[in-house]
PDB file of C-alpha atoms in Angstrom:
ATOM      1  CA  UNK A 161     -13.021  52.381 -26.404  1.00 55.00           C
ATOM      2  CA  UNK A 162     -12.891  54.666 -23.362  1.00 57.00           C
ATOM      3  CA  UNK A 163     -15.020  57.735 -23.269  1.00 60.00           C
ATOM      4  CA  UNK A 164     -12.153  60.295 -24.510  1.00 57.00           C
ATOM      5  CA  UNK A 165     -11.674  58.023 -27.429  1.00 56.00           C
ATOM      6  CA  UNK A 166     -15.578  57.825 -28.112  1.00 55.00           C
ATOM      7  CA  UNK A 167     -15.646  61.439 -27.875  1.00 55.00           C
ATOM      8  CA  UNK A 168     -12.656  62.195 -30.170  1.00 53.00           C
ATOM      9  CA  UNK A 169     -14.493  59.789 -32.765  1.00 54.00           C
ATOM     10  CA  UNK A 170     -17.716  61.586 -32.709  1.00 53.00           C
ATOM     11  CA  UNK A 171     -15.763  65.099 -32.975  1.00 50.00           C
ATOM     12  CA  UNK A 172     -13.973  63.472 -35.927  1.00 51.00           C
ATOM     13  CA  UNK A 173     -16.904  62.170 -37.671  1.00 52.00           C
ATOM     14  CA  UNK A 174     -18.817  65.371 -37.182  1.00 49.00           C
ATOM     15  CA  UNK A 175     -15.927  67.316 -38.621  1.00 46.00           C
ATOM     16  CA  UNK A 176     -15.318  65.158 -41.739  1.00 46.00           C
ATOM     17  CA  UNK A 177     -18.913  64.216 -42.717  1.00 45.00           C
ATOM     18  CA  UNK A 178     -19.315  67.624 -44.380  1.00 40.00           C
ATOM     19  CA  UNK A 179     -15.877  67.417 -46.120  1.00 42.00           C
ATOM     20  CA  UNK A 180     -16.665  64.073 -47.334  1.00 43.00           C
ATOM     21  CA  UNK A 181     -19.880  65.261 -48.847  1.00 43.00           C
ATOM     22  CA  UNK A 182     -18.113  68.152 -50.407  1.00 37.00           C
ATOM     23  CA  UNK A 183     -15.670  65.768 -51.941  1.00 40.00           C
ATOM     24  CA  UNK A 184     -17.922  63.601 -53.670  1.00 40.00           C
ATOM     25  CA  UNK A 185     -20.269  66.453 -54.555  1.00 40.00           C
ATOM     26  CA  UNK A 186     -17.829  68.295 -56.710  1.00 37.00           C
ATOM     27  CA  UNK A 187     -14.267  67.290 -56.339  1.00 36.00           C
ATOM     28  CA  UNK A 188     -14.333  63.830 -57.808  1.00 37.00           C
ATOM     29  CA  UNK A 189     -12.039  64.721 -60.876  1.00 35.00           C
ATOM     30  CA  UNK A 190      -9.301  65.683 -58.317  1.00 33.00           C
ATOM     31  CA  UNK A 191      -8.794  62.409 -56.555  1.00 35.00           C
ATOM     32  CA  UNK A 192      -6.246  60.818 -58.626  1.00 35.00           C
ATOM     33  CA  UNK A 193      -8.361  58.674 -60.703  1.00 37.00           C
ATOM     34  CA  UNK A 194      -8.136  58.452 -64.560  1.00 37.00           C
ATOM     35  CA  UNK A 195     -11.649  59.758 -65.194  1.00 35.00           C
ATOM     36  CA  UNK A 196     -14.051  61.896 -63.280  1.00 35.00           C
ATOM     37  CA  UNK A 197     -16.282  58.753 -62.909  1.00 39.00           C
ATOM     38  CA  UNK A 198     -13.530  56.854 -60.876  1.00 41.00           C
ATOM     39  CA  UNK A 199     -12.921  57.595 -57.407  1.00 41.00           C
ATOM     40  CA  UNK A 200      -9.826  55.900 -56.120  1.00 42.00           C
ATOM     41  CA  UNK A 201      -9.521  55.155 -52.396  1.00 40.00           C
ATOM     42  CA  UNK A 202      -6.281  53.413 -51.997  1.00 40.00           C
ATOM     43  CA  UNK A 203      -5.232  54.686 -48.396  1.00 37.00           C
ATOM     44  CA  UNK A 204      -1.925  52.996 -48.600  1.00 40.00           C
ATOM     45  CA  UNK A 205      -0.704  55.853 -51.131  1.00 39.00           C
ATOM     46  CA  UNK A 206       0.542  58.876 -49.224  1.00 41.00           C
ATOM     47  CA  UNK A 207      -1.073  62.214 -50.379  1.00 44.00           C
ATOM     48  CA  UNK A 208      -4.115  60.363 -51.919  1.00 50.00           C
ATOM     49  CA  UNK A 209      -7.421  61.905 -51.185  1.00 66.00           C
ATOM     50  CA  UNK A 210      -9.886  59.171 -51.918  1.00 87.00           C
ATOM     51  CA  UNK A 211     -13.131  58.441 -50.020  1.00 94.00           C
ATOM     52  CA  UNK A 212     -14.093  56.256 -47.103  1.00 94.00           C
ATOM     53  CA  UNK A 213     -17.562  55.183 -45.871  1.00 95.00           C
ATOM     54  CA  UNK A 214     -18.427  55.641 -42.242  1.00 95.00           C
ATOM     55  CA  UNK A 215     -20.278  52.237 -40.974  1.00 95.00           C
ATOM     56  CA  UNK A 216     -23.774  52.849 -39.321  1.00 95.00           C
ATOM     57  CA  UNK A 217     -23.301  51.666 -35.713  1.00 94.00           C
ATOM     58  CA  UNK A 218     -26.507  50.345 -34.077  1.00 93.00           C
ATOM     59  CA  UNK A 219     -26.412  53.182 -31.392  1.00 92.00           C
ATOM     60  CA  UNK A 220     -29.787  52.361 -29.840  1.00 94.00           C
ATOM     61  CA  UNK A 221     -28.596  48.696 -29.136  1.00 94.00           C
ATOM     62  CA  UNK A 222     -25.347  49.833 -27.889  1.00 93.00           C
ATOM     63  CA  UNK A 223     -26.972  52.348 -25.583  1.00 93.00           C
ATOM     64  CA  UNK A 224     -29.532  49.806 -24.132  1.00 95.00           C
ATOM     65  CA  UNK A 225     -26.469  47.639 -23.252  1.00 94.00           C
ATOM     66  CA  UNK A 226     -24.673  50.442 -21.744  1.00 93.00           C
ATOM     67  CA  UNK A 227     -27.645  51.339 -19.554  1.00 94.00           C
ATOM     68  CA  UNK A 228     -27.841  47.790 -18.343  1.00 95.00           C
ATOM     69  CA  UNK A 229     -24.080  47.984 -17.516  1.00 94.00           C
ATOM     70  CA  UNK A 230     -24.686  51.301 -15.541  1.00 93.00           C
ATOM     71  CA  UNK A 231     -27.842  49.775 -13.809  1.00 95.00           C
ATOM     72  CA  UNK A 232     -25.338  47.017 -12.454  1.00 94.00           C
ATOM     73  CA  UNK A 233     -22.931  49.423 -11.116  1.00 93.00           C
ATOM     74  CA  UNK A 234     -25.607  51.337  -9.551  1.00 95.00           C
ATOM     75  CA  UNK A 235     -26.908  48.014  -7.964  1.00 94.00           C
ATOM     76  CA  UNK A 236     -23.511  46.836  -6.700  1.00 94.00           C
ATOM     77  CA  UNK A 237     -23.343  43.897  -9.264  1.00 94.00           C
ATOM     78  CA  UNK A 238     -20.360  45.316 -11.053  1.00 93.00           C
ATOM     79  CA  UNK A 239     -17.642  47.838 -10.100  1.00 94.00           C
ATOM     80  CA  UNK A 240     -16.506  51.001 -12.191  1.00 93.00           C
ATOM     81  CA  UNK A 241     -13.498  49.237 -13.817  1.00 94.00           C
ATOM     82  CA  UNK A 242     -15.322  46.167 -14.837  1.00 94.00           C
ATOM     83  CA  UNK A 243     -18.092  48.379 -16.315  1.00 93.00           C
ATOM     84  CA  UNK A 244     -15.535  50.497 -18.333  1.00 94.00           C
ATOM     85  CA  UNK A 245     -13.841  47.259 -19.647  1.00 95.00           C
ATOM     86  CA  UNK A 246     -17.316  45.802 -20.569  1.00 94.00           C
ATOM     87  CA  UNK A 247     -18.447  49.075 -22.226  1.00 93.00           C
ATOM     88  CA  UNK A 248     -15.392  49.403 -24.158  1.00 93.00           C
ATOM     89  CA  UNK A 249     -15.747  45.635 -25.243  1.00 94.00           C
ATOM     90  CA  UNK A 250     -19.296  46.280 -26.222  1.00 94.00           C
ATOM     91  CA  UNK A 251     -18.302  49.400 -28.230  1.00 93.00           C
ATOM     92  CA  UNK A 252     -15.365  47.588 -30.052  1.00 94.00           C
ATOM     93  CA  UNK A 253     -17.971  44.753 -30.938  1.00 95.00           C
ATOM     94  CA  UNK A 254     -20.581  47.023 -32.199  1.00 95.00           C
ATOM     95  CA  UNK A 255     -18.256  49.021 -34.244  1.00 95.00           C
ATOM     96  CA  UNK A 256     -16.534  45.883 -35.754  1.00 95.00           C
ATOM     97  CA  UNK A 257     -20.173  44.460 -36.662  1.00 95.00           C
ATOM     98  CA  UNK A 258     -20.933  47.595 -38.341  1.00 96.00           C
ATOM     99  CA  UNK A 259     -17.506  47.611 -40.297  1.00 96.00           C
ATOM    100  CA  UNK A 260     -18.201  44.111 -41.251  1.00 96.00           C
ATOM    101  CA  UNK A 261     -21.810  44.734 -42.434  1.00 96.00           C
ATOM    102  CA  UNK A 262     -20.465  47.732 -44.455  1.00 96.00           C
ATOM    103  CA  UNK A 263     -17.691  45.700 -46.074  1.00 96.00           C
ATOM    104  CA  UNK A 264     -20.134  43.131 -47.101  1.00 96.00           C
ATOM    105  CA  UNK A 265     -22.357  45.836 -48.587  1.00 96.00           C
ATOM    106  CA  UNK A 266     -19.366  47.239 -50.505  1.00 95.00           C
ATOM    107  CA  UNK A 267     -18.253  43.954 -51.679  1.00 95.00           C
ATOM    108  CA  UNK A 268     -21.800  43.140 -53.092  1.00 95.00           C
ATOM    109  CA  UNK A 269     -22.192  46.522 -54.706  1.00 94.00           C
ATOM    110  CA  UNK A 270     -21.248  46.476 -58.395  1.00 93.00           C
ATOM    111  CA  UNK A 271     -18.452  49.015 -59.570  1.00 93.00           C
ATOM    112  CA  UNK A 272     -17.269  49.314 -55.963  1.00 94.00           C
ATOM    113  CA  UNK A 273     -14.513  47.709 -54.103  1.00 94.00           C
ATOM    114  CA  UNK A 274     -13.347  47.846 -50.579  1.00 94.00           C
ATOM    115  CA  UNK A 275      -9.914  49.335 -49.728  1.00 92.00           C
ATOM    116  CA  UNK A 276      -8.253  49.553 -46.285  1.00 93.00           C
ATOM    117  CA  UNK A 277     -10.413  49.151 -43.074  1.00 92.00           C
ATOM    118  CA  UNK A 278     -10.096  51.449 -40.015  1.00 92.00           C
ATOM    119  CA  UNK A 279     -12.031  49.326 -37.451  1.00 90.00           C
ATOM    120  CA  UNK A 280     -11.111  51.779 -34.577  1.00 87.00           C
ATOM    121  CA  UNK A 281     -12.726  54.463 -36.569  1.00 90.00           C
ATOM    122  CA  UNK A 282     -15.586  52.383 -38.091  1.00 93.00           C
ATOM    123  CA  UNK A 283     -14.502  53.546 -41.546  1.00 95.00           C
ATOM    124  CA  UNK A 284     -13.933  51.392 -44.763  1.00 95.00           C
ATOM    125  CA  UNK A 285     -11.841  52.809 -47.664  1.00 95.00           C
ATOM    126  CA  UNK A 286     -13.889  52.519 -50.805  1.00 95.00           C
ATOM    127  CA  UNK A 287     -12.916  52.776 -54.475  1.00 93.00           C
ATOM    128  CA  UNK A 288     -14.688  52.627 -57.743  1.00 93.00           C
ATOM    129  CA  UNK A 289     -17.211  54.560 -59.909  1.00 92.00           C
ATOM    130  CA  UNK A 290     -18.717  57.677 -58.066  1.00 91.00           C
ATOM    131  CA  UNK A 291     -22.308  56.715 -58.984  1.00 91.00           C
ATOM    132  CA  UNK A 292     -21.884  53.448 -57.348  1.00 92.00           C
ATOM    133  CA  UNK A 293     -20.171  54.852 -54.386  1.00 92.00           C
ATOM    134  CA  UNK A 294     -22.976  57.455 -53.880  1.00 91.00           C
ATOM    135  CA  UNK A 295     -25.506  54.575 -54.035  1.00 92.00           C
ATOM    136  CA  UNK A 296     -24.036  53.124 -50.841  1.00 93.00           C
ATOM    137  CA  UNK A 297     -25.549  55.803 -49.053  1.00 89.00           C
ATOM    138  CA  UNK A 298     -29.005  54.171 -49.758  1.00 92.00           C
ATOM    139  CA  UNK A 299     -27.802  51.324 -47.527  1.00 93.00           C
ATOM    140  CA  UNK A 300     -28.362  51.385 -43.833  1.00 93.00           C
ATOM    141  CA  UNK A 301     -24.806  50.068 -43.578  1.00 95.00           C
ATOM    142  CA  UNK A 302     -23.143  53.258 -44.631  1.00 94.00           C
ATOM    143  CA  UNK A 303     -23.796  56.551 -42.593  1.00 93.00           C
ATOM    144  CA  UNK A 304     -21.666  59.136 -44.424  1.00 93.00           C
ATOM    145  CA  UNK A 305     -18.668  59.530 -46.654  1.00 94.00           C
ATOM    146  CA  UNK A 306     -15.273  61.217 -45.458  1.00 94.00           C
ATOM    147  CA  UNK A 307     -11.867  61.880 -46.960  1.00 93.00           C
ATOM    148  CA  UNK A 308      -9.216  59.351 -46.707  1.00 92.00           C
ATOM    149  CA  UNK A 309      -6.654  62.145 -46.181  1.00 91.00           C
ATOM    150  CA  UNK A 310      -8.829  63.051 -43.031  1.00 92.00           C
ATOM    151  CA  UNK A 311      -8.896  59.610 -41.806  1.00 91.00           C
ATOM    152  CA  UNK A 312      -5.421  59.092 -42.184  1.00 91.00           C
ATOM    153  CA  UNK A 313      -4.722  62.390 -40.120  1.00 91.00           C
ATOM    154  CA  UNK A 314      -6.877  61.339 -37.144  1.00 90.00           C
ATOM    155  CA  UNK A 315      -4.933  57.845 -37.304  1.00 89.00           C
ATOM    156  CA  UNK A 316      -1.565  59.797 -37.137  1.00 90.00           C
ATOM    157  CA  UNK A 317      -3.006  61.812 -34.200  1.00 91.00           C
ATOM    158  CA  UNK A 318      -3.999  58.958 -32.297  1.00 88.00           C
ATOM    159  CA  UNK A 319      -0.693  57.212 -32.875  1.00 87.00           C
ATOM    160  CA  UNK A 320       0.980  60.453 -31.815  1.00 89.00           C
ATOM    161  CA  UNK A 321      -1.075  60.413 -28.607  1.00 87.00           C
ATOM    162  CA  UNK A 322      -0.361  56.724 -27.782  1.00 84.00           C
ATOM    163  CA  UNK A 323       3.370  57.204 -28.495  1.00 85.00           C
ATOM    164  CA  UNK A 324       3.538  60.055 -26.291  1.00 81.00           C
ATOM    165  CA  UNK A 325       1.668  58.405 -23.431  1.00 77.00           C
ATOM    166  CA  UNK A 326       3.850  55.534 -23.949  1.00 74.00           C
ATOM    167  CA  UNK A 327       6.857  57.400 -23.563  1.00 73.00           C
ATOM    168  CA  UNK A 328       5.808  59.464 -20.772  1.00 66.00           C
ATOM    169  CA  UNK A 329       5.277  56.322 -18.549  1.00 58.00           C
TER     170      UNK A 329
END
């Protein structure tokens, strides 16, 4: 990911983390489930306001590797283009590893199942019992909860940007 994508992802996560917490705190009954104890996270259904978990990325390890790359640029061992490509690759790897870990944790948790994954955002849609979902926050693999509608909105915005960039070439 380039710096603008990383910055957009950070803004997105900051903005929706509060909304996701509010969603789980008091709005579980309006999520389209049959009971208040059931939260549906089927991201493929238009208009569904389910819940997704944000994967915990090992920021310290990633920053350490980014610092090593910057050092290589400063010493002349690597040029800027190579450094940007290497950093983007590392970012993708760390996010992918975090999503894989979160997916594994969700799959091992009774009463919860994995829905759609949003690898580029580090987000996994989840569905199941509200108590079991909230229990995922005790895991080191889940950082926060967000609304799936917020995730879908960000996906649509990214796709619009990509389409407008592609058509402007």
